Amino acid sequence: MTVVKGEPAPEGADPTGDTPRGGPGDDGYVPSERRLARERHRRARARRATAIAALSTLVTAALLYLVVVNAPGWPRTKETFFSAHYAREAFPKVLEGLWLNLRLLLACGAAVLVLGMLIAIARTLRGPVFFPLRVLAAAYTDFFRGLPLIINLMIVVLGVPALRLQGVTVDPVLLGGTALTLTYSAYVAEVFRAGIESVHPSQRAAARSLGLTSRQALRHVVLPQAVRRQVPPLLNDLVSLQKDTGLVSIGGAVDAVRAADIIVGRSLNYTPYIVAGLVFVALTIPMTRFTDWVTARTDRRRAQGGSL
């Protein structure tokens, strides 16, 4: 329908001449033919891209399969690392041992967050009276961040029982959890400290001007902002902790790794290690994807100038 310049648009027509409107009493939006054509083109392009991606994925998978199965030594490799018989035998035992890893993750994760936060606060305390506390916190983080985790586990899990101290546990699970907490709390403390120092000093000054004490400003103003900003790196540390709970097996604790190791020692077939590794990967991937989502969400909010 053509609209003559200077005359009112007829009822039911868009003054722009692009989008027709409904009749009297109809407020529903009706897209123009041009917009419908664009949407059809966009959908067709999306379907074509999906089909191309699926086809290329299938071709790549087929090529990889042919390269692997035709490689020299593949039959022996398949028998040693991908035996269906030993995979079926190992899977239930690995799952049973995995329950210990999950309990360690929950207990150590909570302890790491609390201890790491306390160390970070100690490092950011102001005033000369807190200088010894700041030095001790800095020495703790420097030492345990530099000490390899496997050495820390050997010292705590294997060395502490050799002391034969009265009242000190020799349970490898408790000792292994203690070693994990000592190491990861140093890493998490630095993450929290970076978050605290990223909060602009004006936030603390504004809180003090409203009558809050230094402790109240830290608790109600600084720490909430610091924790929200550091959620992605904290989740990354949690993913690493989940994988490293398998190291407590060096003390004899029967977790997923140790359960696989027992079968390997009896059968001399290494398929149980593959099973245990795949179980840990299956647990880690969802947490990794969740971490990526949180990181992307935080970046978008920062780009838009919104709150974190």
mmCIF file of C-alpha atoms in Angstrom:
data_model
loop_
_atom_site.group_PDB
_atom_site.id
_atom_site.type_symbol
_atom_site.label_atom_id
_atom_site.label_comp_id
_atom_site.label_asym_id
_atom_site.label_seq_id
_atom_site.Cartn_x
_atom_site.Cartn_y
_atom_site.Cartn_z
ATOM 1 C CA MET A 1 0.000 0.000 0.000
ATOM 2 C CA THR A 2 1.411 3.389 -0.995
ATOM 3 C CA VAL A 3 1.176 6.316 1.398
ATOM 4 C CA VAL A 4 1.180 9.786 -0.164
ATOM 5 C CA LYS A 5 3.476 12.237 1.578
ATOM 6 C CA GLY A 6 1.566 14.788 3.593
ATOM 7 C CA GLU A 7 -1.552 12.619 3.981
ATOM 8 C CA PRO A 8 -2.345 10.484 7.034
ATOM 9 C CA ALA A 9 -1.699 6.778 6.674
ATOM 10 C CA PRO A 10 -4.792 4.662 6.048
ATOM 11 C CA GLU A 11 -6.067 2.564 8.895
ATOM 12 C CA GLY A 12 -4.198 -0.731 9.199
ATOM 13 C CA ALA A 13 -1.060 0.495 7.443
ATOM 14 C CA ASP A 14 2.368 1.381 8.840
ATOM 15 C CA PRO A 15 3.362 4.985 8.076
ATOM 16 C CA THR A 16 6.845 3.695 7.126
ATOM 17 C CA GLY A 17 5.355 1.472 4.470
ATOM 18 C CA ASP A 18 7.420 -1.490 5.782
ATOM 19 C CA THR A 19 5.351 -3.263 8.414
ATOM 20 C CA PRO A 20 1.609 -3.721 8.064
ATOM 21 C CA ARG A 21 -0.436 -3.464 11.220
ATOM 22 C CA GLY A 22 -3.518 -5.271 12.324
ATOM 23 C CA GLY A 23 -7.010 -3.923 11.925
ATOM 24 C CA PRO A 24 -9.019 -1.912 14.472
ATOM 25 C CA GLY A 25 -8.584 -3.263 17.962
ATOM 26 C CA ASP A 26 -5.653 -5.510 16.880
ATOM 27 C CA ASP A 27 -2.403 -4.467 18.570
ATOM 28 C CA GLY A 28 -0.466 -7.593 17.576
ATOM 29 C CA TYR A 29 2.813 -7.060 15.744
ATOM 30 C CA VAL A 30 2.962 -8.492 12.219
ATOM 31 C CA PRO A 31 6.494 -8.696 10.757
ATOM 32 C CA SER A 32 7.063 -7.453 7.262
ATOM 33 C CA GLU A 33 7.859 -9.717 4.338
ATOM 34 C CA ARG A 34 11.376 -8.339 4.293
ATOM 35 C CA ARG A 35 11.959 -9.320 7.908
ATOM 36 C CA LEU A 36 10.416 -12.749 7.370
ATOM 37 C CA ALA A 37 12.737 -13.289 4.422
ATOM 38 C CA ARG A 38 15.749 -12.333 6.520
ATOM 39 C CA GLU A 39 14.716 -14.740 9.267
ATOM 40 C CA ARG A 40 14.213 -17.552 6.755
ATOM 41 C CA HIS A 41 17.652 -16.872 5.323
ATOM 42 C CA ARG A 42 19.182 -16.851 8.805
ATOM 43 C CA ARG A 43 17.564 -20.169 9.721
ATOM 44 C CA ALA A 44 18.645 -21.742 6.451
ATOM 45 C CA ARG A 45 22.196 -20.551 6.978
ATOM 46 C CA ALA A 46 22.192 -21.952 10.547
ATOM 47 C CA ARG A 47 20.935 -25.340 9.301
ATOM 48 C CA ARG A 48 23.577 -25.399 6.593
ATOM 49 C CA ALA A 49 26.333 -24.555 9.076
ATOM 50 C CA THR A 50 25.125 -27.292 11.444
ATOM 51 C CA ALA A 51 25.082 -29.853 8.647
ATOM 52 C CA ILE A 52 28.577 -28.891 7.501
ATOM 53 C CA ALA A 53 29.900 -29.079 11.065
ATOM 54 C CA ALA A 54 28.326 -32.490 11.618
ATOM 55 C CA LEU A 55 29.694 -33.825 8.334
ATOM 56 C CA SER A 56 33.199 -32.528 9.003
ATOM 57 C CA THR A 57 33.098 -34.023 12.498
ATOM 58 C CA LEU A 58 32.100 -37.423 11.150
ATOM 59 C CA VAL A 59 34.819 -37.322 8.503
ATOM 60 C CA THR A 60 37.449 -36.316 11.066
ATOM 61 C CA ALA A 61 36.335 -39.054 13.473
ATOM 62 C CA ALA A 62 36.453 -41.650 10.703
ATOM 63 C CA LEU A 63 39.939 -40.594 9.660
ATOM 64 C CA LEU A 64 41.194 -40.701 13.258
ATOM 65 C CA TYR A 65 39.672 -44.140 13.744
ATOM 66 C CA LEU A 66 41.325 -45.491 10.608
ATOM 67 C CA VAL A 67 44.703 -44.005 11.586
ATOM 68 C CA VAL A 68 44.518 -45.492 15.086
ATOM 69 C CA VAL A 69 43.308 -48.981 14.249
ATOM 70 C CA ASN A 70 45.780 -49.354 11.383
ATOM 71 C CA ALA A 71 48.772 -48.097 13.367
ATOM 72 C CA PRO A 72 51.558 -50.567 14.178
ATOM 73 C CA GLY A 73 51.106 -52.113 17.603
ATOM 74 C CA TRP A 74 47.422 -51.241 17.901
ATOM 75 C CA PRO A 75 46.288 -54.842 18.717
ATOM 76 C CA ARG A 76 48.768 -55.024 21.593
ATOM 77 C CA THR A 77 47.814 -51.540 22.769
ATOM 78 C CA LYS A 78 44.128 -52.416 22.673
ATOM 79 C CA GLU A 79 44.705 -55.562 24.707
ATOM 80 C CA THR A 80 46.844 -53.753 27.301
ATOM 81 C CA PHE A 81 44.903 -50.514 27.782
ATOM 82 C CA PHE A 82 41.398 -51.076 26.381
ATOM 83 C CA SER A 83 40.422 -54.573 27.451
ATOM 84 C CA ALA A 84 36.632 -54.854 27.809
ATOM 85 C CA HIS A 85 37.007 -57.708 30.325
ATOM 86 C CA TYR A 86 39.179 -55.758 32.757
ATOM 87 C CA ALA A 87 37.138 -52.584 32.200
ATOM 88 C CA ARG A 88 33.997 -54.404 33.369
ATOM 89 C CA GLU A 89 35.893 -55.789 36.365
ATOM 90 C CA ALA A 90 37.410 -52.451 37.357
ATOM 91 C CA PHE A 91 34.452 -50.122 36.851
ATOM 92 C CA PRO A 92 32.381 -51.038 39.968
ATOM 93 C CA LYS A 93 35.457 -51.055 42.203
ATOM 94 C CA VAL A 94 36.619 -47.704 40.839
ATOM 95 C CA LEU A 95 33.171 -46.223 41.486
ATOM 96 C CA GLU A 96 33.238 -47.588 45.025
ATOM 97 C CA GLY A 97 36.615 -45.951 45.640
ATOM 98 C CA LEU A 98 35.429 -42.727 44.013
ATOM 99 C CA TRP A 99 33.106 -42.121 46.949
ATOM 100 C CA LEU A 100 36.206 -41.526 49.080
ATOM 101 C CA ASN A 101 37.498 -38.960 46.566
ATOM 102 C CA LEU A 102 34.185 -37.106 46.630
ATOM 103 C CA ARG A 103 34.146 -36.980 50.433
ATOM 104 C CA LEU A 104 37.700 -35.679 50.417
ATOM 105 C CA LEU A 105 36.725 -33.040 47.871
ATOM 106 C CA LEU A 106 33.853 -31.760 49.995
ATOM 107 C CA ALA A 107 35.760 -31.765 53.273
ATOM 108 C CA CYS A 108 39.013 -30.352 51.908
ATOM 109 C CA GLY A 109 37.192 -27.809 49.734
ATOM 110 C CA ALA A 110 35.385 -26.330 52.736
ATOM 111 C CA ALA A 111 38.557 -26.298 54.844
ATOM 112 C CA VAL A 112 40.578 -24.727 52.016
ATOM 113 C CA LEU A 113 38.075 -21.899 51.565
ATOM 114 C CA VAL A 114 38.020 -21.051 55.271
ATOM 115 C CA LEU A 115 41.781 -21.297 55.816
ATOM 116 C CA GLY A 116 42.548 -19.492 52.569
ATOM 117 C CA MET A 117 40.248 -16.615 53.491
ATOM 118 C CA LEU A 118 41.853 -16.270 56.943
ATOM 119 C CA ILE A 119 45.357 -16.220 55.434
ATOM 120 C CA ALA A 120 44.315 -13.661 52.833
ATOM 121 C CA ILE A 121 42.814 -11.392 55.498
ATOM 122 C CA ALA A 122 45.965 -11.747 57.583
ATOM 123 C CA ARG A 123 48.086 -10.645 54.612
ATOM 124 C CA THR A 124 45.943 -7.555 54.023
ATOM 125 C CA LEU A 125 45.766 -6.332 57.634
ATOM 126 C CA ARG A 126 47.091 -2.808 58.049
ATOM 127 C CA GLY A 127 49.148 -1.303 60.803
ATOM 128 C CA PRO A 128 52.582 -2.083 62.258
ATOM 129 C CA VAL A 129 51.114 -4.222 65.029
ATOM 130 C CA PHE A 130 50.053 -6.813 62.440
ATOM 131 C CA PHE A 131 53.466 -6.991 60.767
ATOM 132 C CA PRO A 132 54.425 -10.401 62.303
ATOM 133 C CA LEU A 133 51.074 -11.830 61.220
ATOM 134 C CA ARG A 134 51.572 -10.556 57.681
ATOM 135 C CA VAL A 135 55.059 -12.072 57.550
ATOM 136 C CA LEU A 136 53.825 -15.456 58.788
ATOM 137 C CA ALA A 137 50.967 -15.478 56.256
ATOM 138 C CA ALA A 138 53.337 -14.541 53.421
ATOM 139 C CA ALA A 139 55.835 -17.230 54.498
ATOM 140 C CA TYR A 140 53.052 -19.833 54.589
ATOM 141 C CA THR A 141 51.838 -19.044 51.069
ATOM 142 C CA ASP A 142 55.370 -18.860 49.651
ATOM 143 C CA PHE A 143 56.381 -22.174 51.199
ATOM 144 C CA PHE A 144 53.376 -24.282 50.269
ATOM 145 C CA ARG A 145 53.025 -22.775 46.804
ATOM 146 C CA GLY A 146 56.657 -23.677 46.138
ATOM 147 C CA LEU A 147 56.531 -27.146 47.704
ATOM 148 C CA PRO A 148 55.378 -29.849 45.240
ATOM 149 C CA LEU A 149 52.124 -31.415 46.343
ATOM 150 C CA ILE A 150 53.478 -34.949 45.998
ATOM 151 C CA ILE A 151 56.334 -34.149 48.404
ATOM 152 C CA ASN A 152 53.913 -32.572 50.849
ATOM 153 C CA LEU A 153 51.777 -35.698 50.728
ATOM 154 C CA MET A 154 54.766 -37.963 51.301
ATOM 155 C CA ILE A 155 55.940 -35.912 54.286
ATOM 156 C CA VAL A 156 52.508 -35.809 55.920
ATOM 157 C CA VAL A 157 51.082 -39.201 54.935
ATOM 158 C CA LEU A 158 54.284 -41.258 55.275
ATOM 159 C CA GLY A 159 56.451 -39.169 57.572
ATOM 160 C CA VAL A 160 54.011 -38.185 60.325
ATOM 161 C CA PRO A 161 53.149 -41.812 61.276
ATOM 162 C CA ALA A 162 56.876 -42.520 61.571
ATOM 163 C CA LEU A 163 57.035 -40.000 64.448
ATOM 164 C CA ARG A 164 54.748 -42.218 66.554
ATOM 165 C CA LEU A 165 53.334 -39.248 68.391
ATOM 166 C CA GLN A 166 50.640 -40.013 70.934
ATOM 167 C CA GLY A 167 47.235 -38.674 69.922
ATOM 168 C CA VAL A 168 48.260 -38.037 66.297
ATOM 169 C CA THR A 169 46.245 -40.000 63.762
ATOM 170 C CA VAL A 170 47.882 -42.362 61.300
ATOM 171 C CA ASP A 171 44.807 -42.613 59.079
ATOM 172 C CA PRO A 172 46.071 -41.977 55.494
ATOM 173 C CA VAL A 173 42.751 -40.394 54.534
ATOM 174 C CA LEU A 174 42.910 -37.760 57.272
ATOM 175 C CA LEU A 175 46.611 -37.155 56.719
ATOM 176 C CA GLY A 176 46.147 -36.936 52.956
ATOM 177 C CA GLY A 177 43.287 -34.489 53.389
ATOM 178 C CA THR A 178 45.476 -32.397 55.697
ATOM 179 C CA ALA A 179 48.249 -32.252 53.099
ATOM 180 C CA LEU A 180 45.790 -31.243 50.370
ATOM 181 C CA THR A 181 44.351 -28.537 52.604
ATOM 182 C CA LEU A 182 47.776 -27.128 53.442
ATOM 183 C CA THR A 183 48.781 -26.849 49.796
ATOM 184 C CA TYR A 184 45.543 -25.609 48.284
ATOM 185 C CA SER A 185 44.838 -23.096 51.037
ATOM 186 C CA ALA A 186 48.044 -21.300 50.000
ATOM 187 C CA TYR A 187 46.805 -21.019 46.408
ATOM 188 C CA VAL A 188 43.299 -19.989 47.428
ATOM 189 C CA ALA A 189 44.693 -17.419 49.868
ATOM 190 C CA GLU A 190 46.447 -15.660 46.998
ATOM 191 C CA VAL A 191 43.239 -15.713 44.975
ATOM 192 C CA PHE A 192 41.321 -14.114 47.846
ATOM 193 C CA ARG A 193 44.093 -11.584 48.439
ATOM 194 C CA ALA A 194 44.027 -10.552 44.791
ATOM 195 C CA GLY A 195 40.281 -10.069 45.063
ATOM 196 C CA ILE A 196 40.567 -7.972 48.209
ATOM 197 C CA GLU A 197 43.245 -5.760 46.708
ATOM 198 C CA SER A 198 41.196 -5.321 43.514
ATOM 199 C CA VAL A 199 38.470 -3.495 45.452
ATOM 200 C CA HIS A 200 39.089 0.243 45.106
ATOM 201 C CA PRO A 201 40.132 1.998 48.342
ATOM 202 C CA SER A 202 37.248 4.421 47.892
ATOM 203 C CA GLN A 203 34.870 1.568 48.763
ATOM 204 C CA ARG A 204 36.486 1.149 52.152
ATOM 205 C CA ALA A 205 36.644 4.925 52.656
ATOM 206 C CA ALA A 206 32.949 5.273 51.807
ATOM 207 C CA ALA A 207 32.077 2.544 54.274
ATOM 208 C CA ARG A 208 34.087 4.239 57.005
ATOM 209 C CA SER A 209 32.408 7.565 56.235
ATOM 210 C CA LEU A 210 29.048 5.911 56.871
ATOM 211 C CA GLY A 211 30.174 4.958 60.363
ATOM 212 C CA LEU A 212 31.319 1.367 59.799
ATOM 213 C CA THR A 213 34.389 0.158 61.614
ATOM 214 C CA SER A 214 37.321 -1.317 59.717
ATOM 215 C CA ARG A 215 36.124 -4.832 60.524
ATOM 216 C CA GLN A 216 32.576 -4.051 59.399
ATOM 217 C CA ALA A 217 33.822 -2.432 56.183
ATOM 218 C CA LEU A 218 35.899 -5.523 55.431
ATOM 219 C CA ARG A 219 33.032 -7.887 56.170
ATOM 220 C CA HIS A 220 30.123 -6.074 54.538
ATOM 221 C CA VAL A 221 31.764 -4.099 51.723
ATOM 222 C CA VAL A 222 35.180 -5.441 50.706
ATOM 223 C CA LEU A 223 34.839 -9.220 51.068
ATOM 224 C CA PRO A 224 31.527 -9.602 49.176
ATOM 225 C CA GLN A 225 32.975 -7.770 46.170
ATOM 226 C CA ALA A 226 36.278 -9.622 46.380
ATOM 227 C CA VAL A 227 34.640 -13.064 46.494
ATOM 228 C CA ARG A 228 32.308 -12.343 43.569
ATOM 229 C CA ARG A 229 35.221 -11.183 41.437
ATOM 230 C CA GLN A 230 37.282 -14.273 42.188
ATOM 231 C CA VAL A 231 34.671 -16.966 41.624
ATOM 232 C CA PRO A 232 36.189 -18.224 38.301
ATOM 233 C CA PRO A 233 39.736 -18.787 39.665
ATOM 234 C CA LEU A 234 38.276 -20.342 42.807
ATOM 235 C CA LEU A 235 36.344 -22.827 40.693
ATOM 236 C CA ASN A 236 39.521 -23.629 38.759
ATOM 237 C CA ASP A 237 41.292 -24.441 42.016
ATOM 238 C CA LEU A 238 38.348 -26.631 43.006
ATOM 239 C CA VAL A 239 38.671 -28.566 39.737
ATOM 240 C CA SER A 240 42.377 -29.118 40.426
ATOM 241 C CA LEU A 241 41.619 -30.238 43.979
ATOM 242 C CA GLN A 242 39.105 -32.762 42.668
ATOM 243 C CA LYS A 243 41.756 -34.386 40.497
ATOM 244 C CA ASP A 244 44.466 -34.320 43.170
ATOM 245 C CA THR A 245 42.344 -36.170 45.725
ATOM 246 C CA GLY A 246 43.527 -39.285 43.878
ATOM 247 C CA LEU A 247 47.020 -38.718 45.244
ATOM 248 C CA VAL A 248 45.993 -39.845 48.745
ATOM 249 C CA SER A 249 46.362 -43.379 47.412
ATOM 250 C CA ILE A 250 50.116 -43.156 48.037
ATOM 251 C CA GLY A 251 49.361 -43.772 51.717
ATOM 252 C CA GLY A 252 47.307 -46.882 51.033
ATOM 253 C CA ALA A 253 43.827 -45.321 51.106
ATOM 254 C CA VAL A 254 41.550 -47.274 48.779
ATOM 255 C CA ASP A 255 40.145 -44.572 46.544
ATOM 256 C CA ALA A 256 39.394 -44.794 42.832
ATOM 257 C CA VAL A 257 43.081 -44.735 41.899
ATOM 258 C CA ARG A 258 44.099 -47.317 44.480
ATOM 259 C CA ALA A 259 41.221 -49.600 43.481
ATOM 260 C CA ALA A 260 42.472 -49.515 39.894
ATOM 261 C CA ASP A 261 46.048 -50.056 41.056
ATOM 262 C CA ILE A 262 45.083 -53.225 42.937
ATOM 263 C CA ILE A 263 43.591 -54.778 39.811
ATOM 264 C CA VAL A 264 46.571 -53.710 37.700
ATOM 265 C CA GLY A 265 48.990 -55.280 40.178
ATOM 266 C CA ARG A 266 47.095 -58.568 39.997
ATOM 267 C CA SER A 267 46.436 -58.738 36.250
ATOM 268 C CA LEU A 268 49.332 -56.721 34.777
ATOM 269 C CA ASN A 269 46.737 -55.097 32.515
ATOM 270 C CA TYR A 270 46.503 -51.299 32.566
ATOM 271 C CA THR A 271 42.881 -50.915 31.528
ATOM 272 C CA PRO A 272 41.774 -50.106 35.108
ATOM 273 C CA TYR A 273 43.963 -46.979 35.029
ATOM 274 C CA ILE A 274 42.132 -45.859 31.880
ATOM 275 C CA VAL A 275 38.797 -46.499 33.602
ATOM 276 C CA ALA A 276 39.814 -44.489 36.667
ATOM 277 C CA GLY A 277 41.109 -41.677 34.492
ATOM 278 C CA LEU A 278 37.897 -41.526 32.468
ATOM 279 C CA VAL A 279 35.830 -41.403 35.654
ATOM 280 C CA PHE A 280 37.800 -38.393 36.886
ATOM 281 C CA VAL A 281 37.472 -36.744 33.473
ATOM 282 C CA ALA A 282 33.715 -37.309 33.527
ATOM 283 C CA LEU A 283 33.552 -35.526 36.883
ATOM 284 C CA THR A 284 35.863 -32.715 35.872
ATOM 285 C CA ILE A 285 34.306 -31.744 32.534
ATOM 286 C CA PRO A 286 30.970 -30.482 33.972
ATOM 287 C CA MET A 287 32.817 -28.379 36.553
ATOM 288 C CA THR A 288 35.139 -27.027 33.860
ATOM 289 C CA ARG A 289 32.218 -26.066 31.611
ATOM 290 C CA PHE A 290 30.470 -24.436 34.586
ATOM 291 C CA THR A 291 33.651 -22.480 35.324
ATOM 292 C CA ASP A 292 33.819 -21.321 31.699
ATOM 293 C CA TRP A 293 30.176 -20.215 31.872
ATOM 294 C CA VAL A 294 30.731 -18.258 35.082
ATOM 295 C CA THR A 295 33.856 -16.638 33.609
ATOM 296 C CA ALA A 296 32.019 -15.611 30.425
ATOM 297 C CA ARG A 297 29.108 -14.276 32.452
ATOM 298 C CA THR A 298 31.445 -12.236 34.637
ATOM 299 C CA ASP A 299 33.257 -10.840 31.585
ATOM 300 C CA ARG A 300 29.952 -9.813 29.982
ATOM 301 C CA ARG A 301 28.855 -7.997 33.118
ATOM 302 C CA ARG A 302 32.148 -6.201 33.351
ATOM 303 C CA ALA A 303 31.920 -5.183 29.690
ATOM 304 C CA GLN A 304 28.408 -3.844 30.266
ATOM 305 C CA GLY A 305 29.457 -1.980 33.392
ATOM 306 C CA GLY A 306 27.140 -3.998 35.603
ATOM 307 C CA SER A 307 27.718 -5.358 39.068
ATOM 308 C CA LEU A 308 29.709 -8.520 39.470
#
